[in-house]
mmCIF file of C-alpha atoms in Angstrom:
data_model
loop_
_atom_site.group_PDB
_atom_site.id
_atom_site.type_symbol
_atom_site.label_atom_id
_atom_site.label_comp_id
_atom_site.label_asym_id
_atom_site.label_seq_id
_atom_site.Cartn_x
_atom_site.Cartn_y
_atom_site.Cartn_z
ATOM 1 C CA MET A 1 96.558 91.529 96.366
ATOM 2 C CA ILE A 2 96.379 92.164 92.659
ATOM 3 C CA THR A 3 93.562 90.600 90.634
ATOM 4 C CA ASP A 4 93.665 88.966 87.227
ATOM 5 C CA MET A 5 91.709 91.906 85.827
ATOM 6 C CA GLU A 6 94.395 94.292 87.085
ATOM 7 C CA LEU A 7 97.053 92.129 85.434
ATOM 8 C CA HIS A 8 95.089 92.242 82.157
ATOM 9 C CA THR A 9 94.683 96.015 82.481
ATOM 10 C CA VAL A 10 98.384 96.607 83.076
ATOM 11 C CA ALA A 11 99.253 94.328 80.154
ATOM 12 C CA SER A 12 96.861 96.292 77.944
ATOM 13 C CA LEU A 13 98.374 99.607 79.021
ATOM 14 C CA LEU A 14 101.874 98.305 78.393
ATOM 15 C CA ARG A 15 100.894 97.140 74.902
ATOM 16 C CA ARG A 16 100.184 100.822 74.076
ATOM 17 C CA GLY A 17 103.941 101.209 74.185
ATOM 18 C CA HIS A 18 104.035 99.581 70.747
ATOM 19 C CA SER A 19 102.203 102.563 69.227
ATOM 20 C CA LEU A 20 104.610 104.937 70.942
ATOM 21 C CA ASP A 21 107.499 102.896 69.584
ATOM 22 C CA GLN A 22 106.184 103.048 66.022
ATOM 23 C CA PHE A 23 105.847 106.836 66.203
ATOM 24 C CA SER A 24 109.339 107.126 67.671
ATOM 25 C CA THR A 25 110.718 104.890 64.928
ATOM 26 C CA GLY A 26 109.267 107.275 62.348
ATOM 27 C CA LEU A 27 110.906 110.257 64.041
ATOM 28 C CA THR A 28 114.189 108.363 64.318
ATOM 29 C CA LEU A 29 114.079 107.590 60.601
ATOM 30 C CA LEU A 30 113.346 111.265 59.962
ATOM 31 C CA GLY A 31 116.474 112.087 61.959
ATOM 32 C CA ALA A 32 118.509 109.655 59.867
ATOM 33 C CA LEU A 33 117.086 111.142 56.671
ATOM 34 C CA LEU A 34 117.909 114.685 57.823
ATOM 35 C CA GLY A 35 121.454 113.663 58.661
ATOM 36 C CA LEU A 36 122.143 111.697 55.501
ATOM 37 C CA GLY A 37 120.248 114.127 53.281
ATOM 38 C CA GLN A 38 122.783 116.835 54.023
ATOM 39 C CA TRP A 39 125.586 114.811 52.490
ATOM 40 C CA TRP A 40 123.476 113.926 49.479
ATOM 41 C CA VAL A 41 122.786 117.578 48.656
ATOM 42 C CA GLY A 42 126.280 118.699 49.685
ATOM 43 C CA VAL A 43 125.193 121.380 52.169
ATOM 44 C CA ILE A 44 125.857 120.690 55.839
ATOM 45 C CA ASP A 45 123.997 122.708 58.460
ATOM 46 C CA PRO A 46 125.366 122.173 61.986
ATOM 47 C CA TRP A 47 121.955 122.750 63.607
ATOM 48 C CA LEU A 48 120.325 120.219 61.343
ATOM 49 C CA LEU A 49 123.129 117.774 62.059
ATOM 50 C CA LEU A 50 122.636 118.308 65.801
ATOM 51 C CA LEU A 51 118.883 117.735 65.459
ATOM 52 C CA SER A 52 119.536 114.594 63.454
ATOM 53 C CA ALA A 53 121.973 113.235 66.040
ATOM 54 C CA ALA A 54 119.597 114.068 68.897
ATOM 55 C CA LEU A 55 116.687 112.311 67.169
ATOM 56 C CA LEU A 56 118.827 109.241 66.530
ATOM 57 C CA VAL A 57 120.122 109.022 70.109
ATOM 58 C CA LEU A 58 116.674 109.591 71.604
ATOM 59 C CA GLY A 59 115.233 107.031 69.191
ATOM 60 C CA MET A 60 117.739 104.385 70.259
ATOM 61 C CA LEU A 61 117.059 105.063 73.939
ATOM 62 C CA GLU A 62 113.312 104.889 73.304
ATOM 63 C CA LYS A 63 113.790 101.590 71.479
ATOM 64 C CA TYR A 64 115.521 100.158 74.567
ATOM 65 C CA TRP A 65 112.626 101.174 76.825
ATOM 66 C CA ALA A 66 110.131 99.905 74.237
ATOM 67 C CA LEU A 67 111.743 96.460 74.335
ATOM 68 C CA ARG A 68 111.504 96.377 78.121
ATOM 69 C CA VAL A 69 107.887 97.584 78.072
ATOM 70 C CA ALA A 70 106.947 94.929 75.493
ATOM 71 C CA PHE A 71 108.653 92.249 77.590
ATOM 72 C CA ASP A 72 106.714 93.333 80.670
ATOM 73 C CA ALA A 73 103.467 93.446 78.679
ATOM 74 C CA ASP A 74 103.998 89.832 77.643
ATOM 75 C CA LEU A 75 104.804 88.791 81.213
ATOM 76 C CA PHE A 76 101.752 90.530 82.674
ATOM 77 C CA GLN A 77 99.546 88.980 79.984
ATOM 78 C CA ARG A 78 100.984 85.515 80.629
ATOM 79 C CA MET A 79 100.415 85.926 84.364
ATOM 80 C CA ALA A 80 96.830 87.051 83.813
ATOM 81 C CA ASP A 81 96.034 84.168 81.442
ATOM 82 C CA SER A 82 97.478 81.382 83.595
ATOM 83 C CA SER A 83 95.120 79.103 85.518
ATOM 84 C CA GLN A 84 97.555 78.528 88.418
ATOM 85 C CA SER A 85 97.253 80.455 91.652
ATOM 86 C CA LEU A 86 98.953 83.841 91.640
ATOM 87 C CA ALA A 87 101.488 82.686 94.244
ATOM 88 C CA GLU A 88 102.502 79.708 92.068
ATOM 89 C CA ARG A 89 102.686 81.894 88.960
ATOM 90 C CA THR A 90 104.799 84.461 90.804
ATOM 91 C CA TYR A 91 107.216 81.840 92.106
ATOM 92 C CA THR A 92 107.586 80.279 88.645
ATOM 93 C CA LEU A 93 108.130 83.676 87.032
ATOM 94 C CA ASP A 94 110.724 84.705 89.603
ATOM 95 C CA GLN A 95 112.630 81.442 89.165
ATOM 96 C CA ALA A 96 112.646 81.861 85.382
ATOM 97 C CA LEU A 97 113.846 85.469 85.618
ATOM 98 C CA ILE A 98 116.563 84.535 88.104
ATOM 99 C CA SER A 99 117.799 81.603 86.012
ATOM 100 C CA LEU A 100 118.017 83.861 82.937
ATOM 101 C CA GLY A 101 119.876 86.533 84.884
ATOM 102 C CA LEU A 102 117.098 89.075 84.358
ATOM 103 C CA GLN A 103 116.366 89.542 88.061
ATOM 104 C CA PRO A 104 118.569 89.256 91.151
ATOM 105 C CA ALA A 105 117.483 86.586 93.621
ATOM 106 C CA ALA A 106 117.028 89.247 96.307
ATOM 107 C CA ARG A 107 114.144 90.781 94.330
ATOM 108 C CA ALA A 108 112.151 87.549 94.128
ATOM 109 C CA GLY A 109 108.755 87.553 95.775
ATOM 110 C CA ARG A 110 108.063 91.270 95.303
ATOM 111 C CA LEU A 111 104.483 92.404 95.577
ATOM 112 C CA TRP A 112 102.593 92.783 92.340
ATOM 113 C CA THR A 113 101.855 96.414 93.161
ATOM 114 C CA GLU A 114 105.623 97.056 93.062
ATOM 115 C CA ARG A 115 105.938 95.182 89.787
ATOM 116 C CA ARG A 116 103.007 97.113 88.315
ATOM 117 C CA HIS A 117 104.519 100.409 89.450
ATOM 118 C CA GLY A 118 107.882 99.490 87.897
ATOM 119 C CA ALA A 119 106.353 98.406 84.596
ATOM 120 C CA LEU A 120 104.277 101.572 84.292
ATOM 121 C CA LEU A 121 107.369 103.621 85.137
ATOM 122 C CA LEU A 122 109.096 102.073 82.120
ATOM 123 C CA LEU A 123 106.128 103.067 79.946
ATOM 124 C CA ARG A 124 106.349 106.643 81.278
ATOM 125 C CA ARG A 125 110.075 106.767 80.459
ATOM 126 C CA GLN A 126 109.342 105.572 76.957
ATOM 127 C CA SER A 127 106.641 108.214 76.473
ATOM 128 C CA ARG A 128 108.912 110.980 77.818
ATOM 129 C CA LEU A 129 111.596 110.132 75.279
ATOM 130 C CA LEU A 130 108.998 110.235 72.515
ATOM 131 C CA ALA A 131 107.757 113.601 73.820
ATOM 132 C CA VAL A 132 111.283 115.025 73.633
ATOM 133 C CA GLN A 133 111.587 113.765 70.053
ATOM 134 C CA VAL A 134 108.289 115.436 69.127
ATOM 135 C CA VAL A 135 109.304 118.718 70.791
ATOM 136 C CA LEU A 136 112.609 118.709 68.889
ATOM 137 C CA VAL A 137 110.898 118.160 65.546
ATOM 138 C CA LEU A 138 108.196 120.764 66.224
ATOM 139 C CA GLY A 139 110.796 123.225 67.494
ATOM 140 C CA PHE A 140 112.834 122.737 64.343
ATOM 141 C CA ILE A 141 109.795 123.242 62.128
ATOM 142 C CA LEU A 142 108.702 126.387 63.957
ATOM 143 C CA ALA A 143 112.226 127.853 64.054
ATOM 144 C CA SER A 144 113.024 127.095 60.418
ATOM 145 C CA PRO A 145 113.853 130.109 58.253
ATOM 146 C CA TRP A 146 111.761 128.797 55.354
ATOM 147 C CA LEU A 147 108.669 128.988 57.549
ATOM 148 C CA ALA A 148 109.373 132.585 58.600
ATOM 149 C CA SER A 149 109.929 133.723 55.005
ATOM 150 C CA SER A 150 106.625 132.282 53.784
ATOM 151 C CA ILE A 151 104.482 134.068 56.367
#
């Protein structure tokens, strides 16, 4: 049985996804700037265009996971703050999710350990997408010809 403190802890961890999302948004905007900047200066580099497209696609995927993580963070926080019994809160939550079409009726009544595992899995997916964005940007910086010529 999960405790209120565990619910608070999971909600707090999931709220860290907002920081990841902000960093990813910056990298996504960098990708947009790299892509559009080529047309502004009139020189188009296919590798830079590929990097730009990859950053934009990864940024949009990360944004999707960030929205889901934020939604789960709010739900876990609401569950932790409620004064009802956990069973009542769970039933009410499941009914709301089912009526909104966000959860199939067959998944109602899942254990909170399963829900916690699923929510943290979403956070891991979000962080992996951000990590790929960072690796792409760092790889581009380290492989850039202007860096090699200045050393």
